[in-house]
Short mmCIF file of C-alpha atoms in Angstrom, two decimals:
data_model
loop_
_atom_site.label_atom_id
_atom_site.label_comp_id
_atom_site.label_asym_id
_atom_site.label_seq_id
_atom_site.Cartn_x
_atom_site.Cartn_y
_atom_site.Cartn_z
CA MET E 64 -99.18 9.66 -24.69
CA ASN E 65 -95.94 7.74 -24.10
CA ILE E 66 -92.65 8.40 -26.27
CA ILE E 67 -89.80 6.35 -26.59
CA ILE E 68 -86.55 7.21 -28.17
CA PHE E 69 -84.58 4.93 -29.34
CA GLY E 70 -81.45 6.01 -31.31
CA GLY E 71 -78.67 3.85 -33.25
CA SER E 72 -76.53 3.70 -35.92
CA PHE E 73 -79.22 0.91 -37.33
CA ASP E 74 -76.17 0.40 -39.73
CA PRO E 75 -78.24 -1.86 -40.92
CA ILE E 76 -81.29 -2.21 -38.62
CA HIS E 77 -81.86 -5.78 -37.31
CA ILE E 78 -84.35 -8.26 -35.70
CA GLY E 79 -82.78 -7.57 -32.62
CA HIS E 80 -83.39 -3.73 -32.82
CA LEU E 81 -87.11 -4.37 -34.02
CA ASN E 82 -87.58 -7.05 -31.13
CA MET E 83 -86.07 -4.88 -28.82
CA ALA E 84 -88.62 -1.48 -29.99
CA ARG E 85 -91.31 -3.82 -30.36
CA LYS E 86 -91.12 -5.36 -26.24
CA ALA E 87 -90.34 -1.54 -25.45
CA ALA E 88 -93.53 -0.05 -27.07
CA LYS E 89 -95.69 -2.97 -25.74
CA ASP E 90 -94.29 -2.49 -21.78
CA TYR E 91 -95.35 1.35 -21.92
CA ASN E 92 -98.05 1.30 -24.15
CA ALA E 93 -95.81 3.83 -26.13
CA VAL E 94 -94.76 4.82 -30.03
CA VAL E 95 -91.31 4.31 -30.16
CA TYR E 96 -89.15 6.60 -32.32
CA LEU E 97 -86.03 5.45 -33.96
CA VAL E 98 -83.67 7.83 -34.48
CA PRO E 99 -80.96 7.04 -36.81
CA SER E 100 -77.45 8.71 -36.69
CA PRO E 101 -75.28 9.38 -39.11
CA ILE E 102 -72.57 7.26 -40.37
CA GLY E 103 -68.78 8.65 -39.98
CA ILE E 104 -66.88 8.53 -43.29
CA TRP E 105 -63.94 6.72 -41.90
CA LYS E 106 -66.36 3.78 -40.79
CA ALA E 107 -66.02 0.41 -43.20
CA GLN E 108 -69.06 -0.58 -45.18
CA SER E 109 -71.26 2.48 -44.04
CA VAL E 110 -74.24 3.46 -46.49
CA SER E 111 -75.67 6.23 -47.46
CA LYS E 112 -78.18 8.25 -45.12
CA LYS E 113 -80.58 7.51 -48.24
CA ASP E 114 -80.21 3.95 -47.71
CA LYS E 115 -80.12 3.65 -43.93
CA LEU E 116 -83.84 5.31 -44.61
CA ASN E 117 -85.14 3.36 -46.95
CA MET E 118 -83.89 0.06 -45.06
CA LEU E 119 -85.71 1.79 -41.85
CA LYS E 120 -88.93 2.67 -43.44
CA LEU E 121 -89.01 -1.07 -44.68
CA ALA E 122 -88.14 -2.43 -41.42
CA ILE E 123 -90.78 -0.74 -39.64
CA GLU E 124 -93.73 -0.71 -42.14
CA ASP E 125 -95.43 -3.29 -40.59
CA TYR E 126 -95.50 -1.97 -36.96
CA PRO E 127 -97.40 0.80 -36.62
CA GLU E 128 -96.20 1.41 -33.14
CA LEU E 129 -92.68 2.31 -34.68
CA LYS E 130 -91.78 5.46 -36.19
CA ILE E 131 -88.89 7.18 -37.48
CA ASP E 132 -87.61 10.40 -36.40
CA GLU E 133 -84.79 12.28 -38.81
CA PHE E 134 -83.43 14.96 -36.27
CA GLU E 135 -79.74 13.29 -36.32
CA LEU E 136 -79.52 12.87 -39.84
CA ASN E 137 -80.84 16.39 -40.76
CA SER E 138 -78.55 17.81 -38.03
CA GLY E 139 -76.01 18.75 -40.47
CA LYS E 140 -73.29 16.39 -38.64
CA ASP E 141 -71.18 14.39 -40.60
CA THR E 142 -70.84 12.07 -36.92
CA ASN E 143 -72.98 11.60 -34.44
CA ASN E 144 -75.01 13.77 -32.25
CA TYR E 145 -74.86 13.52 -28.23
CA SER E 146 -77.60 12.15 -26.96
CA ILE E 147 -78.50 15.28 -24.84
CA ASP E 148 -79.36 17.12 -28.24
CA THR E 149 -81.66 14.43 -29.27
CA VAL E 150 -83.38 14.68 -26.11
CA GLU E 151 -83.74 18.02 -25.62
CA TYR E 152 -85.20 17.97 -29.09
CA PHE E 153 -87.86 15.14 -28.11
CA VAL E 154 -88.86 17.50 -24.88
CA LYS E 155 -89.33 20.11 -26.89
CA LYS E 156 -91.35 18.48 -29.40
CA PHE E 157 -93.79 16.57 -27.17
CA PRO E 158 -93.54 19.23 -23.95
CA ASP E 159 -97.01 17.25 -22.31
CA ASP E 160 -96.24 13.31 -23.01
CA LYS E 161 -93.82 11.25 -20.80
CA ILE E 162 -90.77 10.11 -22.66
CA TYR E 163 -88.67 7.52 -22.25
CA PHE E 164 -84.93 6.58 -23.36
CA LEU E 165 -84.42 2.91 -24.83
CA ILE E 166 -80.87 1.49 -24.72
CA GLY E 167 -79.06 -1.66 -24.52
CA GLU E 168 -77.67 -3.01 -21.57
CA ASP E 169 -74.28 -2.68 -22.75
CA GLN E 170 -74.81 1.01 -22.97
CA ALA E 171 -76.33 1.27 -19.97
CA MET E 172 -73.52 -0.05 -18.33
CA ASN E 173 -71.44 2.56 -19.27
CA PHE E 174 -73.91 5.48 -19.42
CA HIS E 175 -71.70 7.19 -16.72
CA ARG E 176 -69.31 8.04 -19.07
CA TRP E 177 -71.91 9.87 -21.37
CA ILE E 178 -71.96 13.60 -22.21
CA LYS E 179 -74.34 14.99 -19.25
CA ALA E 180 -75.61 12.00 -18.24
CA LYS E 181 -77.05 13.02 -15.00
CA GLU E 182 -79.38 15.60 -17.26
CA ILE E 183 -80.28 13.14 -19.75
CA SER E 184 -81.52 11.14 -16.70
CA GLU E 185 -83.80 14.14 -15.33
CA LEU E 186 -85.29 14.71 -18.85
CA VAL E 187 -86.45 11.30 -19.65
CA GLN E 188 -86.82 7.91 -17.95
CA ILE E 189 -83.74 5.70 -19.23
CA ILE E 190 -85.07 2.05 -19.92
CA TYR E 191 -82.60 -0.59 -20.94
CA TYR E 192 -83.07 -3.98 -22.56
CA PRO E 193 -80.97 -6.99 -21.24
CA ARG E 194 -78.11 -7.89 -23.75
CA SER E 195 -75.73 -11.10 -23.62
CA GLY E 196 -73.07 -10.99 -21.13
CA TYR E 197 -73.54 -7.44 -19.56
CA SER E 198 -74.63 -6.40 -16.46
CA VAL E 199 -75.63 -2.99 -15.19
CA PRO E 200 -73.58 -1.86 -12.23
CA LEU E 201 -76.70 -0.66 -9.28
CA GLU E 202 -74.54 2.41 -8.75
CA ASN E 203 -76.03 3.07 -12.38
CA ALA E 204 -79.11 1.62 -12.15
CA LYS E 205 -79.70 3.94 -8.86
CA THR E 206 -77.76 7.19 -9.86
CA TYR E 207 -79.97 7.43 -13.29
CA HIS E 208 -83.01 5.97 -11.87
CA MET E 209 -82.85 3.14 -15.00
CA LYS E 210 -85.95 1.00 -15.19
CA PHE E 211 -85.42 -2.92 -16.73
CA ILE E 212 -86.83 -4.34 -19.84
CA LYS E 213 -87.61 -7.96 -19.27
CA GLY E 214 -87.07 -9.69 -22.65
CA LYS E 215 -85.30 -12.35 -24.48
CA THR E 216 -81.42 -11.70 -25.02
CA PHE E 217 -80.65 -12.00 -28.96
CA ASP E 218 -76.91 -12.74 -30.46
CA MET E 219 -76.83 -10.34 -33.22
CA SER E 220 -75.03 -7.35 -34.41
CA SER E 221 -74.71 -4.89 -37.29
CA THR E 222 -71.37 -5.89 -38.01
CA ASP E 223 -72.12 -9.68 -38.52
CA ILE E 224 -74.28 -8.82 -40.51
CA ARG E 225 -72.29 -6.23 -42.80
CA ASP E 226 -69.59 -8.91 -42.96
CA LEU E 227 -72.10 -11.61 -43.83
CA SER E 228 -71.68 -13.91 -41.10
CA LYS E 229 -75.04 -13.73 -39.65
CA LEU E 230 -77.98 -12.25 -41.56
CA ASN E 231 -80.35 -11.74 -38.77
CA LEU E 232 -82.73 -9.14 -40.64
CA PRO E 233 -86.18 -8.77 -42.00
CA PRO E 234 -86.27 -10.06 -45.17
CA LYS E 235 -87.73 -6.99 -46.94
CA VAL E 236 -84.35 -5.36 -45.43
CA LEU E 237 -82.12 -7.83 -47.11
CA ASN E 238 -83.50 -7.99 -50.48
CA TYR E 239 -82.83 -4.17 -50.33
CA ILE E 240 -79.46 -5.26 -49.27
CA ILE E 241 -78.95 -7.51 -52.44
CA GLU E 242 -80.84 -5.00 -54.93
CA HIS E 243 -78.78 -2.05 -53.88
CA GLU E 244 -75.02 -4.08 -53.51
CA LEU E 245 -74.89 -2.74 -50.05
CA TYR E 246 -72.05 -4.45 -47.54
CA PHE E 247 -71.00 -7.46 -48.07
CA VAL E 248 -72.48 -7.86 -51.49
CA PRO E 249 -69.52 -6.06 -53.69
CA ARG E 250 -66.96 -8.91 -51.81
CA VAL E 251 -69.62 -11.59 -52.60
CA LYS E 252 -69.98 -10.67 -56.69
CA ALA E 253 -66.51 -9.98 -56.98
CA MET E 254 -65.98 -13.83 -56.49
CA TYR E 255 -68.61 -14.96 -59.03
CA THR E 256 -68.83 -14.21 -62.40
CA GLU E 257 -72.18 -12.32 -63.25
CA LYS E 258 -74.22 -15.51 -64.39
CA ARG E 259 -73.03 -17.60 -61.76
CA TYR E 260 -73.61 -14.73 -59.25
CA ASN E 261 -77.25 -14.07 -60.59
CA HIS E 262 -77.68 -18.25 -60.10
CA VAL E 263 -76.87 -17.47 -56.33
CA VAL E 264 -79.03 -14.93 -55.77
CA SER E 265 -81.97 -16.70 -57.50
CA VAL E 266 -81.22 -20.01 -55.28
CA ALA E 267 -81.17 -18.56 -52.49
CA ARG E 268 -84.39 -16.29 -52.61
CA LEU E 269 -86.03 -19.99 -54.30
CA ALA E 270 -84.62 -21.83 -50.99
CA CYS E 271 -86.13 -18.84 -48.75
CA GLU E 272 -89.39 -19.40 -50.74
CA ILE E 273 -89.74 -23.36 -50.24
CA ALA E 274 -88.83 -22.77 -46.58
CA GLU E 275 -91.40 -20.17 -45.89
CA ALA E 276 -94.29 -22.32 -47.97
CA ASN E 277 -93.03 -25.28 -45.74
CA GLY E 278 -93.59 -23.42 -42.44
CA LEU E 279 -89.45 -23.18 -41.63
CA LEU E 280 -89.30 -19.31 -41.31
CA ILE E 281 -91.20 -18.77 -37.81
CA ASP E 282 -88.00 -17.05 -36.49
CA GLU E 283 -87.34 -14.61 -39.23
CA HIS E 284 -83.75 -15.12 -38.26
CA ASN E 285 -84.19 -18.45 -40.71
CA TYR E 286 -84.63 -16.48 -43.72
CA GLY E 287 -81.36 -15.17 -43.45
CA ARG E 288 -79.86 -18.62 -42.84
CA TYR E 289 -81.61 -20.08 -45.96
CA PHE E 290 -80.59 -17.43 -48.01
CA VAL E 291 -76.62 -17.56 -46.70
CA ALA E 292 -76.59 -20.88 -47.81
CA GLY E 293 -78.08 -20.68 -51.10
CA TYR E 294 -76.10 -17.32 -51.74
CA LEU E 295 -72.68 -18.96 -50.43
CA HIS E 296 -73.19 -22.66 -52.09
CA ASP E 297 -71.09 -22.20 -55.54
CA ILE E 298 -68.60 -19.59 -53.80
CA ALA E 299 -65.95 -22.08 -54.71
CA LYS E 300 -66.97 -22.60 -58.50
CA SER E 301 -64.74 -20.13 -60.25
CA MET E 302 -61.75 -21.52 -58.52
CA SER E 303 -59.51 -23.62 -60.51
CA ARG E 304 -59.16 -27.04 -60.39
CA GLU E 305 -56.03 -26.89 -59.22
CA GLU E 306 -56.98 -24.87 -56.51
CA GLN E 307 -59.67 -26.81 -55.21
CA LEU E 308 -57.52 -29.73 -55.66
CA GLU E 309 -54.73 -28.23 -53.18
CA ILE E 310 -57.45 -27.26 -50.91
CA ILE E 311 -59.18 -30.67 -50.92
CA GLU E 312 -55.73 -32.52 -50.38
CA TYR E 313 -55.09 -30.18 -47.21
CA ASN E 314 -58.74 -30.50 -45.76
CA TYR E 315 -60.42 -33.22 -47.28
CA PRO E 316 -57.37 -35.79 -48.01
CA ASP E 317 -59.55 -38.85 -48.27
CA TYR E 318 -62.22 -36.99 -50.90
CA LYS E 319 -59.23 -36.19 -53.29
CA ASP E 320 -60.62 -39.04 -55.50
CA LEU E 321 -63.80 -38.03 -55.80
CA PRO E 322 -65.49 -36.54 -59.08
CA ILE E 323 -64.06 -33.21 -59.78
CA PHE E 324 -67.26 -31.75 -60.01
CA SER E 325 -67.70 -32.48 -56.13
CA TYR E 326 -64.99 -30.43 -55.23
CA HIS E 327 -65.88 -26.58 -54.82
CA GLN E 328 -69.04 -27.74 -52.79
CA PHE E 329 -66.77 -28.68 -50.30
CA VAL E 330 -64.35 -26.13 -50.34
CA GLY E 331 -66.92 -23.65 -50.49
CA ALA E 332 -67.99 -24.56 -47.19
CA ILE E 333 -64.55 -24.22 -45.80
CA ILE E 334 -64.24 -20.20 -47.62
CA ALA E 335 -67.72 -19.78 -46.22
CA GLU E 336 -66.19 -20.73 -42.51
CA GLN E 337 -62.90 -18.84 -43.03
CA GLN E 338 -63.60 -16.16 -45.23
CA PHE E 339 -67.04 -15.41 -44.12
CA GLY E 340 -67.01 -16.33 -40.71
CA ILE E 341 -69.77 -18.65 -40.95
CA ASN E 342 -70.01 -21.20 -38.18
CA ASP E 343 -73.77 -22.32 -38.52
CA GLN E 344 -73.43 -26.05 -39.00
CA GLU E 345 -76.46 -26.78 -40.76
CA ILE E 346 -75.65 -23.94 -43.26
CA LEU E 347 -72.21 -25.47 -44.12
CA ASP E 348 -73.67 -29.03 -44.64
CA ALA E 349 -75.91 -27.16 -47.16
CA ILE E 350 -73.45 -26.06 -48.91
CA ARG E 351 -70.74 -28.85 -48.49
CA PHE E 352 -73.51 -31.24 -49.88
CA HIS E 353 -75.23 -29.41 -52.44
CA ALA E 354 -74.03 -30.94 -55.49
CA THR E 355 -73.85 -34.93 -54.54
CA GLY E 356 -76.27 -34.72 -52.07
CA ARG E 357 -75.89 -37.55 -48.93
CA ALA E 358 -78.04 -39.72 -46.82
CA LYS E 359 -79.78 -37.88 -43.73
CA MET E 360 -80.15 -34.78 -44.92
CA SER E 361 -81.50 -31.62 -43.11
CA ALA E 362 -84.62 -29.74 -44.07
CA MET E 363 -82.09 -26.77 -45.09
CA GLU E 364 -79.70 -29.04 -47.18
CA ARG E 365 -82.49 -30.91 -49.07
CA ILE E 366 -83.89 -27.38 -49.71
CA VAL E 367 -80.49 -25.64 -51.22
CA TYR E 368 -80.08 -28.99 -52.92
CA ALA E 369 -83.63 -28.77 -54.88
CA ALA E 370 -83.44 -25.20 -55.32
CA ASP E 371 -80.12 -25.14 -56.98
CA LYS E 372 -81.41 -28.12 -59.47
CA LEU E 373 -84.65 -26.49 -60.00
CA ASP E 374 -83.40 -22.81 -60.17
CA PRO E 375 -85.42 -20.99 -63.17
CA LEU E 376 -82.11 -19.52 -64.60
CA ARG E 377 -81.44 -22.92 -65.66
CA GLY E 378 -83.63 -22.57 -68.56
CA TYR E 379 -86.06 -25.68 -68.26
CA ASP E 380 -89.51 -25.55 -66.51
CA SER E 381 -89.10 -26.32 -63.13
CA SER E 382 -92.29 -24.94 -61.86
CA LYS E 383 -94.27 -27.91 -61.29
CA LEU E 384 -90.71 -29.59 -59.10
CA ILE E 385 -90.94 -25.72 -57.28
CA GLU E 386 -94.86 -26.22 -56.49
CA LEU E 387 -94.09 -29.75 -55.31
CA MET E 388 -91.44 -28.60 -52.94
CA LYS E 389 -93.39 -25.41 -51.58
CA GLU E 390 -96.77 -27.84 -51.03
CA ASP E 391 -94.26 -30.42 -49.25
CA TYR E 392 -90.51 -30.48 -49.09
CA GLU E 393 -90.24 -34.06 -47.95
CA ILE E 394 -92.23 -35.29 -50.73
CA GLY E 395 -91.09 -32.86 -53.49
CA PHE E 396 -87.32 -33.76 -52.65
CA ILE E 397 -87.52 -37.29 -53.59
CA VAL E 398 -89.71 -36.52 -56.98
CA MET E 399 -87.09 -33.80 -57.54
CA LEU E 400 -84.43 -36.46 -56.87
CA ARG E 401 -85.71 -39.09 -58.85
CA THR E 402 -86.47 -36.91 -61.64
CA ASN E 403 -82.89 -35.66 -61.46
CA LYS E 404 -81.64 -39.20 -61.43
CA ASN E 405 -83.51 -40.32 -64.24
CA TYR E 406 -82.25 -37.21 -66.40
CA LEU E 407 -78.49 -38.03 -65.41
CA GLU E 408 -78.88 -41.89 -66.31
CA SER E 409 -80.76 -40.94 -69.58
CA ASN E 410 -78.26 -38.62 -70.78
CA GLY E 411 -75.35 -40.52 -69.81
CA LYS E 412 -74.30 -37.95 -66.65
CA MET E 413 -74.27 -40.32 -63.86
CA THR E 414 -71.30 -39.95 -62.18
CA SER E 415 -70.42 -42.51 -59.35
CA ASN E 416 -69.59 -41.36 -56.13
CA PRO E 417 -70.30 -42.49 -52.52
CA TRP E 418 -72.23 -39.31 -51.16
CA THR E 419 -74.84 -39.49 -54.24
CA GLU E 420 -75.23 -43.33 -54.22
CA ASP E 421 -75.95 -43.42 -50.69
CA CYS E 422 -78.64 -40.27 -51.44
CA PHE E 423 -80.37 -41.96 -54.23
CA ASP E 424 -80.14 -45.06 -51.55
CA PHE E 425 -81.53 -43.48 -48.86
CA TYR E 426 -84.19 -41.40 -50.56
CA LEU E 427 -84.81 -43.56 -53.25
CA LYS E 428 -85.08 -47.09 -51.72
#
């Protein structure tokens, strides 16, 4: 049997980790052991060993070629172990098997700086996965007998996830983070009232369900994108009108005469970009036009707009419209939009603004 050691902080594990591990398992017909390391108490936003292990288990439960070894977590150390210790442990555990040591190209680039690097390379076969922006020196590759795994590079990191700028996570792991209020959750939650926070979580999940039902989540990365758009769509809602107006006058001076209810969507997009590092234009637009809509909305814009209006927590039966959105979001959006327009008109709540007028004219003509 071939064994691959894949260590890391996995704080949290993300799609890049999984793709890297699965590609290595396939190429070497091997079982990959993910070996999570402890996190030092000084590391900001770190989670408990229990939470880290639970997220790992959720992430790999559909992949029998991936397993977890708790050697480093159970070492009794609060900080990371030396890799040589982990390698020696696996050599003893699997004395009759071929053992590989999987690292990223950024780690391979600096492998000569590792403690007992030469000994590690003599005990196991070093294999490394490409990472954008890095290149392994030829001397390292030769000295430590490294082998290259050809695969797609991914621009993702656990730091981005902890900061909420990119949620490149398996859906099960993301839901665990939300349920257990890890990483970015306390910060976001503090910016909402409890009722509003429950609403945005509900909208985020509904948006993901609609997108998935319409085949828009082929890439797992998209789940996190739809979630972020729903999760942050009302992030400016708790600000005072004066605060919102001040930001509007500075960033969108041409919008200051729009209805006050629309301010929070524009301010929300600014907060998402400046305070959470969101640079995905589609996500920002979904936040920016979730209340008014506009003509020629992207799939994400329409889905987040609809999820906001149809959120079951609003207290009315929106189940039929939700099902229509799941069957075909393009048709469902038009039906939902017409229903919303009729409701606003019949209840005297129709507010004139160019964005909504363009939206109704474009989709309901």
